[in-house]
Amino acid sequence: MATTMKENGKERVLVVEDNPSNLKLVVFLLEKEGFLVKQATDAQHGIQISKEWKPDLILMDIQMPGMDGLTATRLLKDNPETAEIRIVALTALAMPGDRERASAAGCDGYITKPIHYQEFLETVKRVLASGNA
Ligand code: MN
């Protein structure tokens, strides 16, 4: 596993989410918890920031206009530059097989919306600590 890179001692999280209120909530929770956070509202921008910034973790919304989050995850995991970055899927869909699809695309964890604060932070910390959720 790659060594966790830190900036001023803070772990870095990129949030890729097209819904403004979900984005705002997730960024607020992460910053309150002491993470250094960047955000993107579409997959293309998210991939660009991932390559430039190499965050410790990406929270990737699955359903987005244009490129969806699972396609973006596959591209990041297939690219040696970004393959080591851990990715947690964010989805509003609690459909059977959804978790398996996220896992098959290379996601290291899975969080369903609406966000439950405690569970959300536990999953983020667990994936950062172990690389697996
Ligand atoms: Mn969405």
PDB file of N, CA, C and O in Angstrom, residues 7 24 28 40 52 54 71 78 81 84 99 130:
ATOM      1  N   GLU A   7      -0.524  16.873   3.930  1.00  0.00           N
ATOM      2  CA  GLU A   7      -0.222  18.271   3.694  1.00  0.00           C
ATOM      3  C   GLU A   7      -0.505  18.968   5.017  1.00  0.00           C
ATOM      4  O   GLU A   7      -1.633  18.953   5.481  1.00  0.00           O
ATOM      5  N   LYS A  24     -21.988  20.206  -0.274  1.00  0.00           N
ATOM      6  CA  LYS A  24     -21.782  21.126   0.838  1.00  0.00           C
ATOM      7  C   LYS A  24     -21.728  20.379   2.177  1.00  0.00           C
ATOM      8  O   LYS A  24     -20.862  20.640   3.019  1.00  0.00           O
ATOM      9  N   PHE A  28     -18.399  19.985   4.493  1.00  0.00           N
ATOM     10  CA  PHE A  28     -18.505  20.513   5.857  1.00  0.00           C
ATOM     11  C   PHE A  28     -18.083  19.470   6.884  1.00  0.00           C
ATOM     12  O   PHE A  28     -17.280  19.737   7.785  1.00  0.00           O
ATOM     13  N   ALA A  40     -15.079  18.697  -6.690  1.00  0.00           N
ATOM     14  CA  ALA A  40     -15.376  18.779  -8.118  1.00  0.00           C
ATOM     15  C   ALA A  40     -16.843  18.418  -8.293  1.00  0.00           C
ATOM     16  O   ALA A  40     -17.373  17.603  -7.547  1.00  0.00           O
ATOM     17  N   GLU A  52      -3.486  15.748 -10.512  1.00  0.00           N
ATOM     18  CA  GLU A  52      -2.621  16.856 -10.080  1.00  0.00           C
ATOM     19  C   GLU A  52      -2.332  16.815  -8.584  1.00  0.00           C
ATOM     20  O   GLU A  52      -1.219  17.095  -8.149  1.00  0.00           O
ATOM     21  N   LYS A  54      -3.252  14.190  -6.273  1.00  0.00           N
ATOM     22  CA  LYS A  54      -3.067  12.856  -5.687  1.00  0.00           C
ATOM     23  C   LYS A  54      -3.609  12.782  -4.253  1.00  0.00           C
ATOM     24  O   LYS A  54      -2.848  12.581  -3.294  1.00  0.00           O
ATOM     25  N   THR A  71     -17.548   4.815 -14.017  1.00  0.00           N
ATOM     26  CA  THR A  71     -16.640   4.944 -15.171  1.00  0.00           C
ATOM     27  C   THR A  71     -15.392   5.712 -14.749  1.00  0.00           C
ATOM     28  O   THR A  71     -14.264   5.314 -15.071  1.00  0.00           O
ATOM     29  N   ASP A  78      -7.347   2.243 -13.452  1.00  0.00           N
ATOM     30  CA  ASP A  78      -6.580   1.693 -14.579  1.00  0.00           C
ATOM     31  C   ASP A  78      -5.337   2.507 -14.893  1.00  0.00           C
ATOM     32  O   ASP A  78      -4.488   2.071 -15.667  1.00  0.00           O
ATOM     33  N   GLU A  81      -0.811   6.270 -12.503  1.00  0.00           N
ATOM     34  CA  GLU A  81      -0.641   7.545 -11.788  1.00  0.00           C
ATOM     35  C   GLU A  81      -1.606   7.695 -10.620  1.00  0.00           C
ATOM     36  O   GLU A  81      -1.311   8.358  -9.639  1.00  0.00           O
ATOM     37  N   GLU A  84      -3.404   4.026  -6.969  1.00  0.00           N
ATOM     38  CA  GLU A  84      -3.245   3.812  -5.519  1.00  0.00           C
ATOM     39  C   GLU A  84      -4.224   4.637  -4.690  1.00  0.00           C
ATOM     40  O   GLU A  84      -4.361   4.421  -3.485  1.00  0.00           O
ATOM     41  N   ARG A  99     -23.697  -2.326  -4.613  1.00  0.00           N
ATOM     42  CA  ARG A  99     -22.425  -2.448  -3.896  1.00  0.00           C
ATOM     43  C   ARG A  99     -21.428  -3.296  -4.694  1.00  0.00           C
ATOM     44  O   ARG A  99     -20.243  -2.951  -4.790  1.00  0.00           O
ATOM     45  N   SER A 130      -7.059   1.491   6.423  1.00  0.00           N
ATOM     46  CA  SER A 130      -6.789   0.117   5.995  1.00  0.00           C
ATOM     47  C   SER A 130      -6.741  -0.057   4.484  1.00  0.00           C
ATOM     48  O   SER A 130      -6.218  -1.046   3.993  1.00  0.00           O
TER      49      SER A 130
END
